[in-house]
Each structure stands twice: as structure tokens, then as C-alpha cells.
XYZ file of C-alpha atoms in Angstrom:
630
model
C -16.324 -13.051 -28.295
C -17.487 -10.120 -26.190
C -19.360 -12.596 -23.975
C -15.940 -13.804 -22.788
C -15.047 -10.348 -21.458
C -15.070 -11.471 -17.818
C -12.398 -14.071 -18.610
C -9.821 -11.340 -19.259
C -9.378 -10.363 -15.575
C -10.455 -13.752 -14.218
C -7.610 -15.675 -15.873
C -4.836 -13.778 -14.032
C -6.829 -14.117 -10.803
C -7.099 -17.875 -11.401
C -3.348 -18.012 -11.939
C -2.846 -16.128 -8.673
C -5.064 -18.550 -6.722
C -3.342 -21.636 -8.120
C 0.139 -20.269 -7.466
C -0.584 -18.967 -3.989
C -2.050 -22.348 -2.995
C 0.368 -24.811 -4.597
C 3.146 -22.649 -6.047
C 5.667 -23.784 -3.434
C 4.940 -27.480 -4.122
C 5.334 -27.579 -7.905
C 8.360 -27.190 -10.152
C 9.630 -23.815 -11.328
C 8.743 -24.757 -14.897
C 5.138 -25.381 -13.863
C 5.071 -22.076 -11.980
C 6.319 -20.200 -15.027
C 3.825 -21.940 -17.315
C 0.890 -21.154 -15.024
C 1.928 -17.568 -14.259
C 2.862 -16.636 -17.815
C 0.102 -18.711 -19.404
C -2.648 -17.065 -17.370
C -1.697 -13.605 -18.636
C -1.012 -14.944 -22.132
C -4.497 -16.456 -22.315
C -5.952 -13.164 -21.055
C -4.088 -11.378 -23.868
C -5.455 -13.865 -26.422
C -9.024 -13.335 -25.190
C -8.484 -9.554 -25.221
C -7.262 -9.681 -28.834
C -10.229 -11.836 -29.830
C -12.606 -9.437 -28.058
C -10.967 -6.496 -29.830
C -11.413 -8.161 -33.212
C -15.071 -8.811 -32.431
C -15.589 -5.284 -31.112
C -14.063 -3.662 -34.210
C -15.596 -6.041 -36.759
C -19.091 -5.814 -35.296
C -19.327 -2.822 -32.924
C -21.941 -3.192 -30.167
C -24.790 -0.717 -29.845
C -23.467 2.662 -28.754
C -19.886 1.406 -29.247
C -19.939 -0.001 -25.714
C -20.541 -3.427 -24.228
C -21.668 -3.961 -20.632
C -21.542 -7.252 -18.750
C -22.945 -7.702 -15.242
C -21.705 -10.661 -13.203
C -23.631 -10.164 -9.976
C -24.933 -7.524 -7.605
C -22.050 -6.787 -5.297
C -23.703 -4.450 -2.744
C -27.370 -3.607 -2.250
C -28.152 -1.702 0.939
C -30.148 1.379 1.907
C -30.846 2.399 -1.661
C -27.179 2.100 -2.616
C -26.242 -0.511 -5.177
C -22.978 -1.520 -6.783
C -22.483 -4.286 -9.308
C -19.550 -6.478 -10.176
C -19.851 -5.412 -13.796
C -17.590 -4.632 -16.725
C -17.846 -1.879 -19.326
C -15.913 -2.196 -22.583
C -15.578 0.741 -24.941
C -12.788 2.089 -27.119
C -10.884 3.565 -24.157
C -10.985 0.482 -21.949
C -10.242 -1.771 -24.933
C -6.998 0.069 -25.726
C -6.002 -0.097 -22.056
C -6.812 -3.814 -21.803
C -4.809 -4.680 -24.918
C -1.739 -2.828 -23.671
C -1.989 -4.261 -20.149
C -2.367 -7.877 -21.257
C 0.073 -7.913 -24.185
C 2.851 -5.964 -22.463
C 2.108 -7.786 -19.203
C 2.478 -11.143 -20.949
C 5.857 -10.168 -22.424
C 7.086 -9.049 -19.000
C 5.919 -12.339 -17.470
C 7.727 -14.275 -20.208
C 10.917 -12.317 -19.504
C 10.492 -12.912 -15.765
C 10.451 -16.683 -16.212
C 14.179 -16.530 -16.950
C 15.156 -13.375 -15.062
C 13.820 -14.676 -11.720
C 14.746 -18.332 -12.312
C 17.366 -18.477 -9.548
C 15.491 -16.324 -7.032
C 13.848 -17.567 -3.856
C 10.044 -17.276 -3.817
C 9.559 -17.981 -7.523
C 5.918 -19.053 -7.111
C 5.158 -16.139 -4.804
C 6.587 -13.717 -7.377
C 4.377 -14.949 -10.202
C 1.355 -15.068 -7.898
C 1.839 -11.385 -7.040
C 2.428 -10.489 -10.707
C -0.785 -12.240 -11.756
C -2.703 -10.463 -9.008
C -1.197 -7.157 -10.170
C -2.368 -7.648 -13.756
C -5.798 -8.864 -12.656
C -6.301 -5.860 -10.374
C -5.323 -3.428 -13.144
C -7.785 -5.103 -15.495
C -10.562 -4.718 -12.923
C -9.628 -1.046 -12.645
C -9.926 -0.298 -16.368
C -12.975 -2.511 -17.025
C -15.126 -1.574 -14.019
C -18.427 0.043 -14.901
C -18.735 1.840 -11.548
C -16.312 3.821 -9.426
C -16.587 1.554 -6.385
C -15.581 -1.515 -8.397
C -12.853 0.604 -10.013
C -11.671 1.545 -6.525
C -11.355 -2.150 -5.675
C -8.917 -2.590 -8.563
C -7.281 0.717 -7.611
C -6.482 -0.540 -4.116
C -5.529 -3.934 -5.529
C -2.694 -2.470 -7.605
C -1.602 -0.477 -4.548
C -1.388 -3.668 -2.483
C 0.494 -5.497 -5.243
C 2.968 -2.650 -5.627
C 3.754 -2.955 -1.915
C 4.209 -6.730 -2.171
C 6.387 -6.582 -5.285
C 8.519 -3.527 -4.465
C 9.368 -5.210 -1.170
C 9.713 -8.676 -2.742
C 13.292 -8.990 -1.522
C 12.077 -8.187 1.970
C 15.185 -9.357 3.834
C 16.868 -6.072 2.874
C 15.415 -3.360 5.172
C 15.844 -0.748 2.417
C 13.446 -2.692 0.196
C 10.876 -2.881 2.972
C 11.194 0.875 3.467
C 10.681 1.532 -0.250
C 7.581 -0.677 -0.259
C 6.099 1.088 2.783
C 6.885 4.473 1.273
C 5.045 3.603 -1.950
C 2.090 2.294 0.039
C 1.838 5.305 2.362
C 2.381 8.050 -0.228
C -0.177 6.611 -2.619
C -2.624 6.196 0.276
C -2.708 9.999 0.560
C -4.158 10.252 -2.915
C -6.366 7.213 -2.353
C -7.920 8.784 0.750
C -8.746 11.929 -1.210
C -10.239 9.833 -3.982
C -12.409 7.929 -1.485
C -13.766 11.242 -0.209
C -14.399 12.188 -3.826
C -16.533 9.076 -4.279
C -18.615 10.054 -1.241
C -19.074 13.557 -2.666
C -20.160 12.198 -6.035
C -22.632 9.709 -4.583
C -24.029 12.205 -2.089
C -24.761 14.731 -4.841
C -25.560 12.517 -7.831
C -26.967 9.380 -6.208
C -24.904 6.894 -8.251
C -21.368 5.651 -8.816
C -22.105 3.961 -12.151
C -19.673 5.879 -14.358
C -21.785 6.577 -17.427
C -24.895 7.475 -15.435
C -22.813 9.607 -13.071
C -21.357 11.624 -15.945
C -24.810 12.103 -17.474
C -26.261 13.385 -14.200
C -23.269 15.637 -13.592
C -23.702 17.309 -16.993
C -27.415 17.805 -16.328
C -27.204 19.081 -12.752
C -23.895 20.911 -12.402
C -23.106 24.108 -14.301
C -19.576 24.628 -15.587
C -17.353 25.942 -12.794
C -19.753 25.063 -9.969
C -18.159 24.578 -6.559
C -19.260 20.965 -6.176
C -17.878 20.064 -9.624
C -14.560 21.679 -8.743
C -14.418 19.855 -5.402
C -15.238 16.463 -6.934
C -12.742 16.880 -9.782
C -10.015 18.073 -7.397
C -10.472 15.012 -5.158
C -10.350 12.674 -8.157
C -7.224 14.494 -9.344
C -5.568 13.958 -5.956
C -6.080 10.224 -6.322
C -4.588 10.320 -9.811
C -1.540 12.262 -8.607
C -0.701 9.575 -6.059
C -0.950 6.585 -8.369
C 0.699 8.331 -11.333
C 3.527 9.837 -9.236
C 2.948 13.460 -10.170
C 3.746 16.525 -8.079
C 3.573 16.629 -5.115
C 3.179 12.846 -4.619
C 5.970 11.693 -6.943
C 8.562 10.754 -4.304
C 7.655 7.063 -4.036
C 8.405 6.046 -7.618
C 12.241 6.389 -7.755
C 12.553 4.356 -4.538
C 10.246 1.708 -6.033
C 13.265 0.589 -8.084
C 14.122 -1.579 -5.063
C 11.897 -4.275 -6.561
C 12.991 -6.756 -9.253
C 13.399 -5.223 -12.722
C 10.324 -6.984 -14.216
C 8.273 -5.387 -11.437
C 9.637 -1.979 -12.399
C 8.711 -2.651 -16.023
C 5.169 -3.706 -15.097
C 4.592 -0.749 -12.755
C 5.920 1.804 -15.236
C 4.648 0.438 -18.526
C 1.343 -1.374 -18.093
C -0.045 -0.860 -14.571
C -0.077 1.430 -11.542
C 1.364 4.729 -12.794
C -0.955 4.836 -15.791
C -4.003 4.337 -13.566
C -4.258 8.073 -12.862
C -4.167 8.871 -16.569
C -6.998 6.411 -17.198
C -9.058 7.746 -14.285
C -8.938 11.332 -15.544
C -9.678 10.246 -19.116
C -12.585 8.078 -17.960
C -14.122 10.900 -15.894
C -13.276 13.570 -18.480
C -16.695 15.222 -18.200
C -16.101 16.038 -14.523
C -12.944 17.910 -15.475
C -14.699 19.675 -18.335
C -17.199 20.942 -15.717
C -14.290 22.179 -13.569
C -12.025 24.190 -15.922
C -9.822 25.390 -13.078
C -9.021 21.810 -12.074
C -8.411 20.784 -15.677
C -5.982 23.694 -16.048
C -4.286 22.482 -12.867
C -3.873 19.055 -14.488
C -1.985 20.662 -17.386
C 0.132 22.861 -15.102
C 1.047 19.954 -12.804
C 1.975 17.819 -15.804
C 4.165 20.550 -17.305
C 5.952 21.249 -14.019
C 6.419 17.555 -13.247
C 7.932 16.719 -16.633
C 10.524 19.486 -16.205
C 11.494 18.659 -12.626
C 11.724 14.926 -13.324
C 13.762 15.532 -16.474
C 16.338 17.533 -14.518
C 16.522 14.831 -11.841
C 17.067 12.134 -14.470
C 20.160 14.052 -15.655
C 21.856 13.655 -12.275
C 21.231 9.931 -11.626
C 23.895 7.245 -11.785
C 21.583 4.238 -11.228
C 20.251 3.179 -14.641
C 16.871 2.183 -13.204
C 16.446 5.498 -11.402
C 17.073 7.339 -14.682
C 14.209 5.351 -16.168
C 12.066 5.975 -13.069
C 12.397 9.750 -13.365
C 11.822 9.349 -17.082
C 8.474 7.698 -16.329
C 7.470 10.543 -14.020
C 8.342 12.958 -16.821
C 6.472 11.041 -19.528
C 3.371 10.696 -17.349
C 3.704 14.474 -16.994
C 3.291 14.715 -20.780
C 0.114 12.650 -20.514
C -1.220 14.942 -17.789
C -0.324 17.943 -19.952
C -2.381 16.439 -22.784
C -5.320 15.675 -20.489
C -5.209 19.194 -19.111
C -5.537 20.812 -22.539
C -8.316 18.450 -23.586
C -6.147 16.315 -25.859
C -7.688 13.116 -24.513
C -6.795 10.872 -27.446
C -3.233 12.229 -27.544
C -2.766 11.267 -23.883
C -3.927 7.694 -24.532
C -1.774 7.526 -27.677
C 1.287 8.473 -25.629
C 0.248 5.995 -22.916
C 0.327 3.245 -25.553
C 3.680 4.156 -27.118
C 5.190 4.792 -23.680
C 4.140 1.317 -22.552
C 6.084 -0.219 -25.435
C 9.328 1.737 -25.183
C 9.425 1.983 -21.399
C 8.865 -1.762 -20.934
C 11.605 -2.314 -23.524
C 14.047 0.007 -21.754
C 13.464 -1.539 -18.330
C 13.818 -5.085 -19.647
C 17.023 -4.134 -21.467
C 18.290 -2.522 -18.269
C 17.496 -5.775 -16.483
C 19.634 -7.693 -18.991
C 22.529 -5.306 -18.387
C 22.167 -5.420 -14.600
C 21.950 -9.222 -14.611
C 24.884 -9.559 -17.019
C 27.113 -7.426 -14.789
C 26.349 -9.248 -11.555
C 23.536 -6.943 -10.392
C 25.477 -3.751 -11.042
C 23.189 -0.695 -11.284
C 25.723 2.122 -11.552
C 26.055 3.291 -15.165
C 29.555 4.630 -14.498
C 30.710 1.062 -13.753
C 29.387 -0.223 -17.067
C 30.617 0.974 -20.460
C 31.547 -0.714 -23.727
C 28.595 -3.101 -23.687
C 27.464 -2.591 -27.278
C 29.929 -5.262 -28.455
C 29.284 -7.759 -25.640
C 25.466 -7.420 -25.707
C 24.662 -6.423 -29.308
C 20.970 -7.399 -29.291
C 20.412 -5.594 -25.999
C 22.245 -2.546 -27.330
C 20.214 -2.245 -30.515
C 16.884 -2.802 -28.812
C 17.842 -0.363 -26.059
C 18.804 2.139 -28.742
C 15.401 1.734 -30.405
C 13.664 2.299 -27.070
C 15.851 5.326 -26.394
C 15.072 6.813 -29.794
C 11.369 6.389 -29.118
C 11.642 7.914 -25.644
C 13.595 10.839 -27.103
C 11.052 11.268 -29.917
C 13.668 11.266 -32.659
C 11.838 12.352 -35.810
C 9.973 10.001 -38.169
C 11.535 6.692 -37.196
C 9.829 5.745 -33.922
C 6.500 5.674 -32.120
C 7.451 8.196 -29.449
C 7.903 10.954 -32.028
C 4.317 10.760 -33.253
C 2.685 10.639 -29.819
C 4.843 13.351 -28.238
C 4.573 15.565 -31.324
C 0.783 15.317 -31.148
C 0.837 16.410 -27.493
C 3.110 19.364 -28.224
C 1.015 20.490 -31.184
C -2.246 20.267 -29.240
C -0.673 21.966 -26.220
C -0.122 24.915 -28.562
C -3.239 24.794 -30.709
C -5.928 23.631 -28.270
C -8.320 26.197 -26.868
C -7.091 25.208 -23.393
C -3.425 25.195 -24.362
C -1.001 28.034 -24.848
C 2.606 29.047 -25.489
C 3.785 28.447 -21.916
C 2.540 24.865 -21.829
C 4.018 24.232 -25.270
C 7.349 25.752 -24.190
C 7.433 23.516 -21.095
C 6.777 20.462 -23.242
C 9.486 21.522 -25.690
C 12.014 22.063 -22.897
C 11.063 18.639 -21.557
C 11.769 17.145 -24.988
C 15.297 18.600 -24.889
C 15.886 17.235 -21.390
C 14.494 13.833 -22.383
C 16.811 13.454 -25.337
C 19.764 14.691 -23.267
C 19.338 12.349 -20.266
C 18.327 9.387 -22.452
C 21.411 9.467 -24.669
C 23.595 10.306 -21.681
C 22.413 6.916 -20.382
C 23.076 5.239 -23.744
C 26.601 6.632 -24.191
C 27.717 5.972 -20.609
C 26.322 2.431 -20.545
C 27.145 1.085 -24.000
C 30.080 3.186 -25.260
C 33.532 4.003 -23.931
C 35.754 1.574 -22.066
C 34.425 -1.591 -20.489
C 34.607 -1.341 -16.698
C 32.873 -4.547 -15.567
C 33.147 -7.998 -17.126
C 30.086 -9.842 -18.416
C 29.032 -12.586 -15.977
C 25.734 -13.832 -17.486
C 24.253 -13.577 -20.962
C 20.508 -13.447 -21.593
C 18.661 -16.505 -22.870
C 15.791 -16.869 -25.310
C 13.012 -16.047 -22.853
C 14.630 -12.707 -22.067
C 15.504 -11.725 -25.630
C 12.198 -12.547 -27.380
C 10.259 -9.829 -25.453
C 12.990 -7.306 -26.328
C 12.591 -7.917 -30.063
C 8.787 -7.765 -29.936
C 8.744 -4.579 -27.860
C 11.372 -3.002 -30.129
C 9.066 -3.665 -33.092
C 6.120 -2.021 -31.326
C 8.332 0.878 -30.229
C 8.760 1.672 -33.911
C 5.531 0.497 -35.536
C 3.186 1.558 -32.731
C 3.335 5.185 -33.798
C 1.977 4.604 -37.278
C -1.610 4.207 -36.055
C -1.788 8.010 -35.766
C -0.045 10.197 -38.337
C -0.335 13.995 -38.545
C -1.886 15.919 -41.403
C 1.549 16.973 -42.604
C 2.348 13.331 -43.432
C -0.385 10.895 -44.434
C -3.235 12.346 -42.331
C -4.000 8.909 -40.891
C -5.984 8.915 -37.624
C -6.816 5.285 -36.881
C -6.431 5.518 -33.086
C -8.088 8.906 -32.510
C -11.000 7.998 -34.816
C -11.489 4.832 -32.784
C -11.248 6.689 -29.460
C -13.772 9.332 -30.562
C -16.523 6.885 -29.667
C -15.431 7.101 -26.002
C -13.578 10.409 -25.603
C -14.408 13.992 -26.629
C -12.605 15.496 -29.588
C -9.907 18.074 -28.885
C -11.025 21.634 -29.676
C -8.131 22.678 -31.920
C -7.961 26.087 -33.599
C -8.212 26.113 -37.388
C -4.680 26.976 -38.459
C -2.917 26.208 -41.742
C -1.200 22.866 -42.168
C 2.230 24.451 -42.608
C 1.860 25.869 -39.097
C 1.838 22.354 -37.701
C 4.773 21.428 -39.907
C 6.776 24.319 -38.455
C 6.151 23.081 -34.923
C 7.123 19.551 -35.936
C 10.394 20.831 -37.341
C 11.090 22.759 -34.132
C 10.328 19.717 -31.942
C 12.495 17.482 -34.130
C 15.384 19.953 -34.014
C 15.153 20.130 -30.220
C 15.246 16.319 -29.861
C 18.235 16.066 -32.192
C 19.960 18.905 -30.330
C 19.600 16.957 -27.097
C 21.130 13.880 -28.735
C 24.053 15.929 -30.080
C 24.624 17.596 -26.705
C 24.675 14.198 -24.994
C 27.185 12.918 -27.566
C 29.353 15.997 -27.148
C 29.359 16.256 -23.346
C 29.159 12.610 -22.278
C 31.072 10.776 -24.988
C 33.244 13.020 -27.183
C 34.327 15.700 -24.691
C 33.183 14.904 -21.151
C 35.799 17.192 -19.613
C 33.693 20.390 -19.326
C 30.879 18.509 -17.586
C 33.319 16.912 -15.143
C 34.890 20.307 -14.373
C 31.440 21.842 -13.837
C 30.443 18.991 -11.515
C 33.561 19.589 -9.390
C 32.752 23.251 -8.855
C 30.815 24.180 -5.746
C 27.677 25.359 -7.532
C 27.699 22.424 -9.958
C 28.098 19.904 -7.147
C 25.240 21.431 -5.151
C 22.968 21.430 -8.170
C 23.862 17.838 -8.946
C 23.079 16.747 -5.399
C 19.848 18.727 -5.409
C 18.663 17.071 -8.614
C 19.992 13.684 -7.485
C 17.751 13.914 -4.406
C 14.695 14.722 -6.528
C 14.695 18.451 -5.734
C 14.755 17.774 -1.983
C 11.125 16.688 -1.672
C 11.983 13.783 0.633
C 13.889 16.074 2.989
C 11.050 18.591 2.916
C 8.386 15.986 3.711
C 10.594 14.489 6.395
C 10.870 17.901 8.091
C 7.197 18.832 7.675
C 5.458 15.523 8.369
C 7.605 12.561 9.383
C 9.688 14.028 12.207
C 6.778 15.986 13.772
C 4.651 12.837 13.676
C 7.374 10.772 15.359
C 7.863 13.516 17.954
C 4.152 13.536 18.799
C 4.192 9.725 18.999
C 7.114 9.795 21.433
C 5.661 12.363 23.809
C 2.181 10.829 23.808
C 3.158 7.213 24.330
C 2.230 7.359 28.040
C -0.954 9.447 27.864
C -4.380 8.729 29.379
C -5.562 6.704 26.419
C -2.612 4.346 26.732
C -3.443 3.902 30.429
C -6.949 2.784 29.481
C -5.657 0.141 27.096
C -2.955 -0.895 29.551
C -5.721 -1.347 32.130
C -7.740 -3.518 29.769
C -4.667 -5.647 29.113
C -3.966 -5.933 32.865
C -7.570 -6.959 33.601
C -7.483 -9.557 30.804
C -4.287 -11.040 32.212
C -5.804 -11.122 35.729
C -8.948 -12.814 34.445
C -6.811 -15.362 32.613
C -4.905 -16.220 35.774
C -8.122 -16.535 37.763
C -9.817 -18.806 35.250
C -6.679 -20.922 34.866
C -7.099 -21.959 38.521
C -10.216 -23.870 37.496
C -8.145 -26.094 35.197
C -7.408 -28.862 37.720
C -7.451 -31.901 35.446
C -10.148 -33.577 37.568
C -12.960 -34.870 35.333
C -15.535 -34.997 38.175
C -14.935 -31.303 38.872
C -15.465 -30.482 35.178
C -18.690 -32.533 35.064
C -20.016 -30.807 38.198
C -19.165 -27.378 36.697
C -21.057 -28.239 33.508
C -24.061 -29.397 35.555
C -24.087 -26.237 37.668
C -23.792 -24.087 34.552
C -26.676 -25.949 32.913
C -28.875 -25.471 36.003
C -28.095 -21.739 36.084
C -28.835 -21.355 32.383
C -32.096 -23.290 32.727
C -33.112 -21.213 35.722
C -32.439 -17.960 33.864
C -34.504 -19.203 30.933
C -37.477 -20.292 33.092
C -37.672 -17.450 35.585
C -36.411 -14.510 33.498
């Protein structure tokens, strides 16, 4: 089945081509079948390929497939080729399976929206581009998928383009991520200039042979790659685009946050892990950025009133955990949390979409309330997703992946108490803002009547994702439980092992107890302050200091205002004062000359056929004369 590898990205691309060409001329049912079926077939092929890969591993635990030579010029070559190993296989399975469930949900959620075919075409292109990104065997081909998901994010965030705010959010996502993309492009030039290849495996081999640990060129290359990852994964200081990306339809938010786009940076760092191992300072920066981001985003999530923006800041925070793991060398732990996060975050966004749709597109949590009786299935699945996000002990997937990150942040040679403490504080914040969202939305008095109830196509994905949000964690159990390491043992064929200090087992158990107590404390605090006795919080919010802090966190720590003052307004000022400079005069002159030439030549258009024939004859004589005599 590995020979069918190329079908996995090609099927969504085929769906995109069909829908973009005839999507407006076929029925909505046909659109949904084509759009959802293309990704569903890709998921089926991916599962079959995974079974074949595991049952009969290829030589070196990696399978390469070359389709054609893409570029061959001046000694530089790049192939349209795929590389499947344990890392890319896990990514592909998550992208296709979760992507399929989101497409299935979208068939009902978007049923009444204008541009139904265009929506599914963009979604198919999004999934196909992400699959190219994770399967590419060279960095240039990877960059093609990288820019593809950036384009699709712009198209889908601004899908409802008639609202200027949505267009602004789409442009903001496109521009902010371009900052990281530009740095990454420079990084590719640096790598090729110094190593002579962009083929990932060969590049890593040459880097390890030619660059000593800590060398300046290794640090520069790793820093540029990191900058690209920060943009796509919405980490400090390029995180500002993601909360505004909630302007897009809810299935788009689920796809961006769970299976595509924001996880691209995590994959890129994991794939080029050797570059970061050669640049310890940059790898430490990855951990520090992740720790700082997860704390700042957690605080911002506490102040939001839009349910989707709570989940957006939650994604920024959870990606911060993945960066923290990558920074301490816990490569497998980062991918484990990527997998569990994909399940529970897709579940939470799709549940939020049910709530928003049921309440007539209401996003404000404080206008909801009492929904656990009106939407029982949505409530219980949302509760499962919330428990997994909060890492409540033993019962959900999020506990096992986050616990592994916290333990390795403490015990890894590149970890330490400060990184562990940041992760622990983030766990408290996560549980607090998550159950604040649960209690405000589903408990208390009902404030808005139910207008629409979800159908089968919207509820089936919720049940499946709820199952994975619980069962997905049992592929990796700590030594204090069953000592079962199915995922990390599989990933060892593609990723380095984490250098963990040899401590006693009861030491890990102590840290698990502490992490569990912190998560439960956050749940209890949310129950106490947002359901049982909300009075003290309301009084604090009315005080001057409390109100300022709330506004500060609500605005995402003022980064938008800072960037507006430092970059946007100065740029607009320069544009205004330079609009009539010498360079504009040159282009104005070219335009004036073109208009003059047009008017002159238009005089020759008399409508007299004999004049045209004579002009052709004269032109032919001149051309013949030039040919003969010159």
C-alpha cells in the first residue's frame, strides 16, 4: 500500500479542482460528497498505508517516493517527492482523519451559506497543502505546502468577505505569517549555500558532519527556521493573528487549530531537530518562547467573552506546551501532545459551532447559559473535550500528553525547574479558563433561546472525537502506571530519544500528583468563582485595577497596539508623505506617454479597408527591406 502514498495529498487536490471548476453548477449534496469524500478517501489510503508500514516496515523505517524532477538548474535540483517515516505518518493520520470529520461536520454547518462549493474547494486545498508540507522530502517542496496553507488560511478566514472586519482578519493573518515565512525563506538560502542541498535527510547528515555544536552558521540557520515556525504556530511575538482568525466559519477554525496551519511550526522544528541540536542556544529559546507564550495566552483566555476566542488563546497556549517540549528535547512528547490536542481541540471548536449555530450565531458566552439540558450531547462531548484540555487526571488523553511534557521539562538535561514551573502554572490557568467557559456556557440561567438543533452530520464527528479525546492518551502511559510506550517507541525510528536523568520512579509519581492537584484546583476555582459564588470576581472586575487588567488581557497584552504604534502607523505616514516623490513622477510619466501613444495610434483606426491593406503592404515592404539589407 505504500506505493499509493502520492494518492494521499492528490485526492484532496483532485477534489479542489473538481469543485473549483464545476462546484457552482452542481447540487449542494454533490458538493458535499465530493469535498468530504476526497478527504475521506485520503484518510482511508493513509490508514491502509499505516497498516502496511507497521506490519512490514520499509528499509530504514522510511519510504521515499519520487514523482518527477521539479527543478533542475545550475547544479540545483529539487524533486516532487514524498518521504514517509514514523513522524510524517502520525501527522498524516491526524490531518486526514480529523480533517475528514471536520469536512463531514461542515456539510451540515455550512448548508445554508452562500459559496458552498467554494468553501469545500478551499478546505480541500487546505488539507492537500498541509499533506504536501508534512510529506515533502525536501525543504523547497515543504515550503510549497507551507505557503499553500498560508494562502488557504487567507481565503478561509476571509470567507465571509462582505464584512470588512473579516477581510481585515484575513489580511492580518496573511501579513503576520509572511514575516516568519520571509525569515524561513532566507534560512533555506543559508542552508543551501552552506550545505549544497535542501533534501531534508541529506541536509541533516551534512550539517552534523560539517557544523560543530554551537557554530555561528548553525545558530543562524536554526534561528531563521524558528522564525518561520513562530509565524505559522502563532507563538510570541507573532501570535496576534490567531485570535482574529476566528472571523472565519467555525469548521475553518477547527481545521486551522487542530489539524493544519498552527501545527506546521511544531512539525518543522521536529523534522529539522538536528539543526536545533547543533544550536543549543536556539533550542533553549524554543523552550523559553513556548513557556512564556503558554502563560500569556492562558491569562488572555481568562478575560475573553467570545467562546471561540477563548479556544483561540487556548490553542496558542497548547502550542506553547509543544514548543516547550521541543525546546527541552522531548520530541516524542511534543508530537504526542500534538495528536491529543488535535482530537480535543477539534471537538471543542465543533461543539462551540453547535452552540453558536443553535443560538442564532451568538458568540458571547455571557448571553448563553443553561444549555446542558437543551443540548445534552453537545454538553457531554464538550465536557469531555474540556477535561482533556484541562488534563484532568487519568480519565482523558490530555492528561497523559501534558503530564509527559511537564515531567520531561523537569527531568530532561535541557529542562529545569523554571520551565517546569511555567508549565505547571499554565496547567492551572488552562483548567481555570476552560471550566470558566464550561460553567458560563452550559450552567446557570438560560439567556438565549435555542433556534436550531444539530443534525446527524454535526453530531457524529462530536462522538468520534470525544472517543479519541479519551482513548487517544492510552498509546503512551508513564512508568508509574503500565509503562506502555507504543507511540514513543514508534517515533524513535524518526526522532531522537529524550535525554532524561535517571531518577526513581516515585519521583515521577510525585510530579504527577502535583500536576493532577493543580488541574483539579483550577477546576474547583472555576466552580467557586464562576458558578457558586461569582460575586467576588464581579466586584474585582469593577475595581479600577481589575478593570484595567481585564482589558489588558482581553486585548492580548496590548501587542496589537504596540505593533500598530511601532510599524503600522509609521509605515502609513511614510506612504502618505512619499506619494508624490520622484519615483511616482517617473511612473506617472510612463502612464502619460502610454495614454498619448494610445490616442495617436487610435487615429489610424479609420474603418477603411483599403487604408488597412495599404498599411499592411507598407509594413511588409519595410520588414522585407530590413531583412535583406540589414
